[in-house]
Amino acid sequence: PASDRSRDGAADAVRRHRMSRVTFDVYGSAQPQGSKSLMPNGAMLEGGTAELRANRRNWRSAVADAAADALADQLDGRQMDGPLSLDVVFRAPMPASRSKAIRVAGRWWKPTAPDLDKLVRSVGDSLTASGLIKDDARIVALRAMKIEVDGWTGATISVHEIGNEPADEVIW
């Protein structure tokens, strides 16, 4: 009957709404999440120089701002919750020392610092701070890479609500 079709259509719409994907670019110099040190007065302070701490703060702010824009523009303000997958491509400037063939290709793997896991940790914390995701602990699947590029630097970030897909299925 027609009522079953409309009910099925409504259920499909709810599923599509719940299974959202948000993708956005962040421009700048990707910075890793630093380790914290215990100071003699008991305060916790991120390691590194004041300049490095400022760079990290600026990067996390840029990610949080772009994520907040995506929350407003792509999700109408609805926070993502439940099991999430995160895809991130970090784009670093290509050093002039790369061969001409690599430079012509315009992109190459970045096998040098910073560590990929620390870059991802910074993004997860920023996504939570932005309100895009409820908690970065909700990220259950991850794909990340860092590349050197000629062109803009920063990251392309995609967050996908997995929904009720079984954990034994590949989601990519």
Short mmCIF file of N, CA, C and O in Angstrom, two decimals, residues 48-163:
data_model
loop_
_atom_site.label_atom_id
_atom_site.label_comp_id
_atom_site.label_asym_id
_atom_site.label_seq_id
_atom_site.Cartn_x
_atom_site.Cartn_y
_atom_site.Cartn_z
N GLY A 48 57.74 22.29 23.83
CA GLY A 48 58.21 23.10 22.72
C GLY A 48 58.30 24.57 23.08
O GLY A 48 57.96 24.99 24.19
N THR A 49 58.74 25.34 22.13
CA THR A 49 58.91 26.77 22.34
C THR A 49 57.56 27.47 22.28
O THR A 49 56.56 26.91 21.84
N ALA A 50 57.56 28.72 22.69
CA ALA A 50 56.33 29.51 22.63
C ALA A 50 55.84 29.61 21.18
O ALA A 50 54.64 29.57 20.92
N GLU A 51 56.76 29.72 20.23
CA GLU A 51 56.39 29.80 18.82
C GLU A 51 55.72 28.51 18.35
O GLU A 51 54.69 28.55 17.66
N LEU A 52 56.27 27.37 18.74
CA LEU A 52 55.65 26.08 18.37
C LEU A 52 54.26 25.94 18.98
O LEU A 52 53.33 25.47 18.32
N ARG A 53 54.11 26.36 20.23
CA ARG A 53 52.80 26.31 20.88
C ARG A 53 51.80 27.21 20.15
O ARG A 53 50.65 26.83 19.95
N ALA A 54 52.26 28.38 19.72
CA ALA A 54 51.39 29.30 18.98
C ALA A 54 50.99 28.69 17.63
O ALA A 54 49.83 28.78 17.21
N ASN A 55 51.95 28.03 16.95
CA ASN A 55 51.65 27.38 15.67
C ASN A 55 50.61 26.28 15.85
O ASN A 55 49.69 26.14 15.05
N ARG A 56 50.76 25.49 16.91
CA ARG A 56 49.78 24.42 17.19
C ARG A 56 48.41 25.01 17.47
O ARG A 56 47.41 24.52 16.97
N ARG A 57 48.38 26.05 18.28
CA ARG A 57 47.11 26.70 18.62
C ARG A 57 46.44 27.26 17.36
O ARG A 57 45.24 27.10 17.16
N ASN A 58 47.22 27.89 16.48
CA ASN A 58 46.68 28.45 15.23
C ASN A 58 46.13 27.35 14.32
O ASN A 58 45.07 27.51 13.71
N TRP A 59 46.85 26.22 14.23
CA TRP A 59 46.38 25.11 13.40
C TRP A 59 45.08 24.53 13.95
O TRP A 59 44.12 24.33 13.22
N ARG A 60 45.05 24.25 15.24
CA ARG A 60 43.84 23.68 15.85
C ARG A 60 42.66 24.64 15.68
O ARG A 60 41.53 24.21 15.42
N SER A 61 42.92 25.92 15.79
CA SER A 61 41.87 26.92 15.60
C SER A 61 41.37 26.92 14.15
O SER A 61 40.16 27.01 13.91
N ALA A 62 42.29 26.81 13.19
CA ALA A 62 41.89 26.77 11.78
C ALA A 62 41.03 25.54 11.49
O ALA A 62 40.02 25.62 10.78
N VAL A 63 41.42 24.38 12.05
CA VAL A 63 40.63 23.15 11.86
C VAL A 63 39.26 23.31 12.51
O VAL A 63 38.23 23.00 11.90
N ALA A 64 39.23 23.82 13.73
CA ALA A 64 37.96 23.99 14.44
C ALA A 64 37.05 24.97 13.69
O ALA A 64 35.84 24.73 13.58
N ASP A 65 37.60 26.05 13.17
CA ASP A 65 36.79 27.03 12.43
C ASP A 65 36.21 26.41 11.15
O ASP A 65 35.03 26.59 10.85
N ALA A 66 37.05 25.68 10.40
CA ALA A 66 36.57 25.04 9.17
C ALA A 66 35.52 23.98 9.48
O ALA A 66 34.53 23.83 8.76
N ALA A 67 35.72 23.23 10.57
CA ALA A 67 34.76 22.20 10.97
C ALA A 67 33.44 22.83 11.40
O ALA A 67 32.36 22.32 11.08
N ALA A 68 33.52 23.96 12.13
CA ALA A 68 32.29 24.65 12.55
C ALA A 68 31.53 25.17 11.33
O ALA A 68 30.29 25.11 11.30
N ASP A 69 32.25 25.66 10.32
CA ASP A 69 31.59 26.10 9.09
C ASP A 69 30.90 24.92 8.40
O ASP A 69 29.79 25.04 7.90
N ALA A 70 31.59 23.77 8.37
CA ALA A 70 31.00 22.57 7.76
C ALA A 70 29.77 22.12 8.53
O ALA A 70 28.77 21.69 7.93
N LEU A 71 29.82 22.22 9.86
CA LEU A 71 28.68 21.87 10.70
C LEU A 71 27.47 22.72 10.32
O LEU A 71 26.36 22.22 10.15
N ALA A 72 27.68 24.01 10.14
CA ALA A 72 26.59 24.92 9.79
C ALA A 72 26.13 24.73 8.34
O ALA A 72 24.93 24.66 8.07
N ASP A 73 27.09 24.61 7.41
CA ASP A 73 26.77 24.59 5.99
C ASP A 73 26.29 23.22 5.48
O ASP A 73 25.40 23.15 4.65
N GLN A 74 26.90 22.15 5.98
CA GLN A 74 26.62 20.82 5.42
C GLN A 74 25.70 19.98 6.29
O GLN A 74 25.09 19.03 5.80
N LEU A 75 25.60 20.29 7.58
CA LEU A 75 24.78 19.48 8.48
C LEU A 75 23.67 20.28 9.16
O LEU A 75 23.01 19.77 10.06
N ASP A 76 23.50 21.52 8.77
CA ASP A 76 22.49 22.38 9.39
C ASP A 76 22.60 22.41 10.90
O ASP A 76 21.59 22.42 11.61
N GLY A 77 23.82 22.37 11.42
CA GLY A 77 24.04 22.47 12.85
C GLY A 77 23.89 21.18 13.62
O GLY A 77 24.04 21.17 14.84
N ARG A 78 23.62 20.05 12.94
CA ARG A 78 23.44 18.77 13.64
C ARG A 78 24.79 18.11 13.90
O ARG A 78 25.52 17.78 12.98
N GLN A 79 25.13 17.96 15.18
CA GLN A 79 26.40 17.36 15.57
C GLN A 79 26.44 15.89 15.18
O GLN A 79 25.46 15.17 15.31
N MET A 80 27.61 15.43 14.73
CA MET A 80 27.79 14.02 14.36
C MET A 80 28.10 13.22 15.62
O MET A 80 28.90 13.64 16.46
N ASP A 81 27.45 12.06 15.74
CA ASP A 81 27.62 11.22 16.91
C ASP A 81 27.56 9.77 16.45
O ASP A 81 27.21 9.47 15.32
N GLY A 82 27.86 8.86 17.33
CA GLY A 82 27.86 7.45 16.97
C GLY A 82 29.19 7.08 16.35
O GLY A 82 30.13 7.87 16.33
N PRO A 83 29.31 5.88 15.80
CA PRO A 83 30.58 5.46 15.19
C PRO A 83 30.88 6.33 13.97
O PRO A 83 30.02 6.54 13.11
N LEU A 84 32.12 6.84 13.90
CA LEU A 84 32.52 7.73 12.82
C LEU A 84 33.79 7.21 12.16
O LEU A 84 34.64 6.61 12.82
N SER A 85 33.92 7.48 10.87
CA SER A 85 35.20 7.25 10.19
C SER A 85 35.78 8.62 9.86
O SER A 85 35.06 9.58 9.60
N LEU A 86 37.10 8.70 9.88
CA LEU A 86 37.81 9.94 9.60
C LEU A 86 38.84 9.68 8.51
O LEU A 86 39.62 8.74 8.61
N ASP A 87 38.79 10.49 7.46
CA ASP A 87 39.79 10.47 6.40
C ASP A 87 40.49 11.81 6.40
O ASP A 87 39.82 12.85 6.41
N VAL A 88 41.81 11.81 6.39
CA VAL A 88 42.57 13.06 6.37
C VAL A 88 43.75 12.92 5.41
O VAL A 88 44.48 11.93 5.46
N VAL A 89 43.90 13.92 4.55
CA VAL A 89 45.09 14.03 3.70
C VAL A 89 45.78 15.32 4.10
O VAL A 89 45.25 16.41 3.91
N PHE A 90 46.96 15.18 4.70
CA PHE A 90 47.76 16.34 5.09
C PHE A 90 48.65 16.72 3.91
O PHE A 90 49.32 15.87 3.33
N ARG A 91 48.66 18.00 3.57
CA ARG A 91 49.40 18.53 2.43
C ARG A 91 50.49 19.48 2.92
O ARG A 91 50.18 20.54 3.44
N ALA A 92 51.75 19.07 2.77
CA ALA A 92 52.89 19.87 3.20
C ALA A 92 53.62 20.41 1.97
O ALA A 92 53.53 19.82 0.89
N PRO A 93 54.34 21.51 2.12
CA PRO A 93 55.07 22.05 0.97
C PRO A 93 56.17 21.09 0.50
O PRO A 93 56.86 20.48 1.32
N MET A 94 56.30 20.96 -0.81
CA MET A 94 57.33 20.10 -1.37
C MET A 94 58.67 20.82 -1.30
O MET A 94 58.79 21.95 -1.74
N PRO A 95 59.70 20.16 -0.74
CA PRO A 95 61.01 20.81 -0.67
C PRO A 95 61.63 20.97 -2.05
O PRO A 95 61.40 20.15 -2.96
N ALA A 96 62.39 22.01 -2.21
CA ALA A 96 63.06 22.29 -3.49
C ALA A 96 64.04 21.19 -3.86
O ALA A 96 64.40 21.04 -5.03
N SER A 97 64.45 20.38 -2.88
CA SER A 97 65.42 19.32 -3.14
C SER A 97 64.84 18.12 -3.88
O SER A 97 65.59 17.23 -4.30
N ARG A 98 63.54 18.05 -4.06
CA ARG A 98 62.93 16.93 -4.79
C ARG A 98 63.36 16.97 -6.25
O ARG A 98 63.54 18.05 -6.83
N SER A 99 63.46 15.79 -6.84
CA SER A 99 63.89 15.70 -8.24
C SER A 99 62.87 16.39 -9.16
O SER A 99 61.71 16.59 -8.79
N LYS A 100 63.33 16.73 -10.34
CA LYS A 100 62.46 17.41 -11.31
C LYS A 100 61.25 16.54 -11.64
O LYS A 100 60.12 17.04 -11.75
N ALA A 101 61.44 15.23 -11.79
CA ALA A 101 60.34 14.32 -12.13
C ALA A 101 59.26 14.35 -11.04
O ALA A 101 58.06 14.38 -11.35
N ILE A 102 59.69 14.35 -9.80
CA ILE A 102 58.73 14.40 -8.70
C ILE A 102 58.05 15.76 -8.66
O ILE A 102 56.84 15.87 -8.48
N ARG A 103 58.82 16.82 -8.85
CA ARG A 103 58.25 18.17 -8.84
C ARG A 103 57.22 18.34 -9.96
O ARG A 103 56.18 18.97 -9.77
N VAL A 104 57.48 17.75 -11.13
CA VAL A 104 56.53 17.82 -12.24
C VAL A 104 55.24 17.08 -11.88
O VAL A 104 54.14 17.53 -12.20
N ALA A 105 55.37 15.96 -11.18
CA ALA A 105 54.18 15.21 -10.76
C ALA A 105 53.34 16.03 -9.79
O ALA A 105 52.12 15.86 -9.72
N GLY A 106 53.99 16.91 -9.02
CA GLY A 106 53.26 17.81 -8.15
C GLY A 106 52.91 17.28 -6.78
O GLY A 106 52.38 18.02 -5.96
N ARG A 107 53.20 16.01 -6.52
CA ARG A 107 52.92 15.45 -5.19
C ARG A 107 53.79 14.23 -4.96
O ARG A 107 54.14 13.51 -5.89
N TRP A 108 54.12 14.02 -3.69
CA TRP A 108 54.98 12.91 -3.29
C TRP A 108 54.70 12.59 -1.84
O TRP A 108 54.20 13.44 -1.09
N TRP A 109 55.01 11.40 -1.41
CA TRP A 109 54.85 11.02 -0.01
C TRP A 109 55.74 11.87 0.88
O TRP A 109 56.82 12.26 0.47
N LYS A 110 55.31 12.13 2.10
CA LYS A 110 56.11 12.89 3.07
C LYS A 110 56.58 11.94 4.16
O LYS A 110 55.89 11.73 5.15
N PRO A 111 57.77 11.35 3.98
CA PRO A 111 58.26 10.37 4.95
C PRO A 111 59.04 10.99 6.11
O PRO A 111 59.81 10.30 6.77
N THR A 112 58.87 12.28 6.34
CA THR A 112 59.60 12.97 7.40
C THR A 112 58.63 13.53 8.43
O THR A 112 57.41 13.46 8.26
N ALA A 113 59.19 14.10 9.49
CA ALA A 113 58.37 14.68 10.57
C ALA A 113 57.43 15.75 10.00
O ALA A 113 57.72 16.34 8.96
N PRO A 114 56.31 15.95 10.67
CA PRO A 114 55.87 15.38 11.95
C PRO A 114 55.22 14.01 11.78
O PRO A 114 54.82 13.62 10.68
N ASP A 115 55.10 13.31 12.90
CA ASP A 115 54.49 11.98 12.89
C ASP A 115 53.01 12.08 12.50
O ASP A 115 52.29 12.96 13.00
N LEU A 116 52.58 11.16 11.65
CA LEU A 116 51.19 11.15 11.19
C LEU A 116 50.19 11.00 12.33
O LEU A 116 49.16 11.67 12.36
N ASP A 117 50.49 10.12 13.29
CA ASP A 117 49.54 9.90 14.39
C ASP A 117 49.34 11.16 15.23
O ASP A 117 48.23 11.43 15.70
N LYS A 118 50.37 11.97 15.40
CA LYS A 118 50.23 13.21 16.17
C LYS A 118 49.46 14.26 15.38
O LYS A 118 48.72 15.06 15.96
N LEU A 119 49.60 14.27 14.05
CA LEU A 119 48.80 15.18 13.22
C LEU A 119 47.33 14.81 13.33
O LEU A 119 46.47 15.69 13.48
N VAL A 120 47.02 13.52 13.27
CA VAL A 120 45.63 13.05 13.37
C VAL A 120 45.06 13.38 14.74
O VAL A 120 43.89 13.79 14.84
N ARG A 121 45.84 13.21 15.79
CA ARG A 121 45.37 13.52 17.14
C ARG A 121 44.95 14.98 17.26
O ARG A 121 43.92 15.30 17.86
N SER A 122 45.71 15.86 16.63
CA SER A 122 45.38 17.28 16.64
C SER A 122 44.06 17.54 15.94
O SER A 122 43.23 18.33 16.41
N VAL A 123 43.82 16.87 14.82
CA VAL A 123 42.57 17.03 14.09
C VAL A 123 41.39 16.53 14.91
O VAL A 123 40.36 17.19 15.02
N GLY A 124 41.52 15.35 15.52
CA GLY A 124 40.43 14.80 16.33
C GLY A 124 40.04 15.73 17.46
O GLY A 124 38.85 15.98 17.69
N ASP A 125 41.02 16.27 18.15
CA ASP A 125 40.73 17.21 19.24
C ASP A 125 40.02 18.45 18.72
O ASP A 125 39.09 18.96 19.34
N SER A 126 40.45 18.94 17.55
CA SER A 126 39.84 20.15 16.97
C SER A 126 38.42 19.90 16.50
O SER A 126 37.56 20.78 16.61
N LEU A 127 38.15 18.71 15.96
CA LEU A 127 36.79 18.38 15.53
C LEU A 127 35.84 18.36 16.72
O LEU A 127 34.69 18.81 16.62
N THR A 128 36.32 17.87 17.86
CA THR A 128 35.51 17.88 19.08
C THR A 128 35.30 19.31 19.56
O THR A 128 34.17 19.70 19.89
N ALA A 129 36.37 20.10 19.60
CA ALA A 129 36.27 21.48 20.07
C ALA A 129 35.31 22.31 19.21
O ALA A 129 34.62 23.19 19.72
N SER A 130 35.22 22.00 17.93
CA SER A 130 34.36 22.75 17.00
C SER A 130 32.88 22.44 17.21
O SER A 130 32.03 23.21 16.78
N GLY A 131 32.59 21.28 17.82
CA GLY A 131 31.21 20.84 17.96
C GLY A 131 30.73 20.00 16.78
O GLY A 131 29.61 19.51 16.79
N LEU A 132 31.58 19.79 15.77
CA LEU A 132 31.19 18.96 14.63
C LEU A 132 30.91 17.53 15.08
O LEU A 132 29.93 16.92 14.67
N ILE A 133 31.81 17.00 15.92
CA ILE A 133 31.60 15.65 16.45
C ILE A 133 31.47 15.75 17.97
O ILE A 133 32.01 16.65 18.60
N LYS A 134 30.73 14.80 18.53
CA LYS A 134 30.48 14.83 19.98
C LYS A 134 31.77 14.58 20.76
O LYS A 134 32.04 15.24 21.75
N ASP A 135 32.57 13.63 20.29
CA ASP A 135 33.80 13.27 21.00
C ASP A 135 34.69 12.52 20.01
O ASP A 135 34.21 11.68 19.25
N ASP A 136 36.00 12.82 20.01
CA ASP A 136 36.87 12.12 19.07
C ASP A 136 37.03 10.64 19.42
O ASP A 136 37.52 9.87 18.60
N ALA A 137 36.58 10.22 20.59
CA ALA A 137 36.55 8.79 20.92
C ALA A 137 35.56 8.05 20.02
O ALA A 137 35.63 6.82 19.91
N ARG A 138 34.64 8.77 19.37
CA ARG A 138 33.65 8.16 18.48
C ARG A 138 34.28 7.72 17.15
O ARG A 138 33.65 7.02 16.37
N ILE A 139 35.51 8.15 16.88
CA ILE A 139 36.18 7.77 15.64
C ILE A 139 36.65 6.33 15.77
O ILE A 139 37.51 6.01 16.59
N VAL A 140 36.04 5.45 14.96
CA VAL A 140 36.35 4.02 15.05
C VAL A 140 37.10 3.51 13.83
O VAL A 140 37.59 2.39 13.83
N ALA A 141 37.17 4.33 12.78
CA ALA A 141 37.89 3.95 11.57
C ALA A 141 38.65 5.18 11.08
O ALA A 141 38.15 6.30 11.14
N LEU A 142 39.86 4.94 10.58
CA LEU A 142 40.73 6.05 10.23
C LEU A 142 41.54 5.73 8.98
O LEU A 142 42.08 4.63 8.86
N ARG A 143 41.59 6.69 8.06
CA ARG A 143 42.52 6.64 6.93
C ARG A 143 43.21 7.99 6.89
O ARG A 143 42.55 9.03 6.89
N ALA A 144 44.53 7.98 6.88
CA ALA A 144 45.27 9.24 6.88
C ALA A 144 46.55 9.07 6.08
O ALA A 144 47.12 7.98 6.03
N MET A 145 46.96 10.17 5.46
CA MET A 145 48.25 10.18 4.77
C MET A 145 48.78 11.59 4.78
O MET A 145 48.03 12.56 4.96
N LYS A 146 50.09 11.69 4.61
CA LYS A 146 50.72 13.00 4.48
C LYS A 146 51.53 12.99 3.19
O LYS A 146 52.27 12.05 2.91
N ILE A 147 51.35 14.05 2.43
CA ILE A 147 52.01 14.17 1.14
C ILE A 147 52.66 15.55 1.04
O ILE A 147 52.27 16.49 1.73
N GLU A 148 53.66 15.63 0.17
CA GLU A 148 54.28 16.90 -0.18
C GLU A 148 53.65 17.34 -1.49
O GLU A 148 53.43 16.52 -2.38
N VAL A 149 53.33 18.63 -1.60
CA VAL A 149 52.65 19.13 -2.79
C VAL A 149 53.24 20.46 -3.24
O VAL A 149 53.84 21.19 -2.46
N ASP A 150 53.07 20.74 -4.52
CA ASP A 150 53.21 22.09 -5.05
C ASP A 150 51.79 22.62 -5.04
O ASP A 150 50.90 22.02 -5.62
N GLY A 151 51.55 23.71 -4.39
CA GLY A 151 50.19 24.24 -4.29
C GLY A 151 49.83 24.50 -2.84
O GLY A 151 50.70 24.61 -1.98
N TRP A 152 48.54 24.56 -2.59
CA TRP A 152 48.09 24.91 -1.24
C TRP A 152 48.47 23.83 -0.23
O TRP A 152 48.59 22.65 -0.57
N THR A 153 48.68 24.26 1.01
CA THR A 153 49.04 23.34 2.08
C THR A 153 47.95 23.36 3.16
O THR A 153 47.19 24.31 3.26
N GLY A 154 47.89 22.32 3.93
CA GLY A 154 46.89 22.18 4.98
C GLY A 154 46.40 20.75 5.02
O GLY A 154 47.20 19.81 5.10
N ALA A 155 45.08 20.56 4.95
CA ALA A 155 44.51 19.21 5.01
C ALA A 155 43.12 19.20 4.40
O ALA A 155 42.39 20.19 4.45
N THR A 156 42.77 18.06 3.82
CA THR A 156 41.40 17.77 3.42
C THR A 156 40.89 16.74 4.43
O THR A 156 41.51 15.69 4.62
N ILE A 157 39.79 17.08 5.06
CA ILE A 157 39.24 16.26 6.15
C ILE A 157 37.84 15.81 5.77
O ILE A 157 37.03 16.61 5.32
N SER A 158 37.56 14.53 5.97
CA SER A 158 36.23 13.98 5.72
C SER A 158 35.81 13.14 6.92
O SER A 158 36.58 12.27 7.37
N VAL A 159 34.63 13.41 7.44
CA VAL A 159 34.08 12.64 8.56
C VAL A 159 32.79 12.00 8.08
O VAL A 159 31.95 12.66 7.47
N HIS A 160 32.63 10.73 8.34
CA HIS A 160 31.47 9.97 7.87
C HIS A 160 30.84 9.23 9.03
O HIS A 160 31.54 8.55 9.80
N GLU A 161 29.53 9.38 9.18
CA GLU A 161 28.81 8.60 10.18
C GLU A 161 28.61 7.19 9.64
O GLU A 161 28.01 7.00 8.58
N ILE A 162 29.12 6.21 10.33
CA ILE A 162 29.04 4.82 9.88
C ILE A 162 27.64 4.27 10.10
O ILE A 162 27.14 3.48 9.33
N GLY A 163 26.99 4.68 11.18
CA GLY A 163 25.65 4.20 11.45
C GLY A 163 25.67 2.81 12.03
O GLY A 163 26.50 2.47 12.86
#
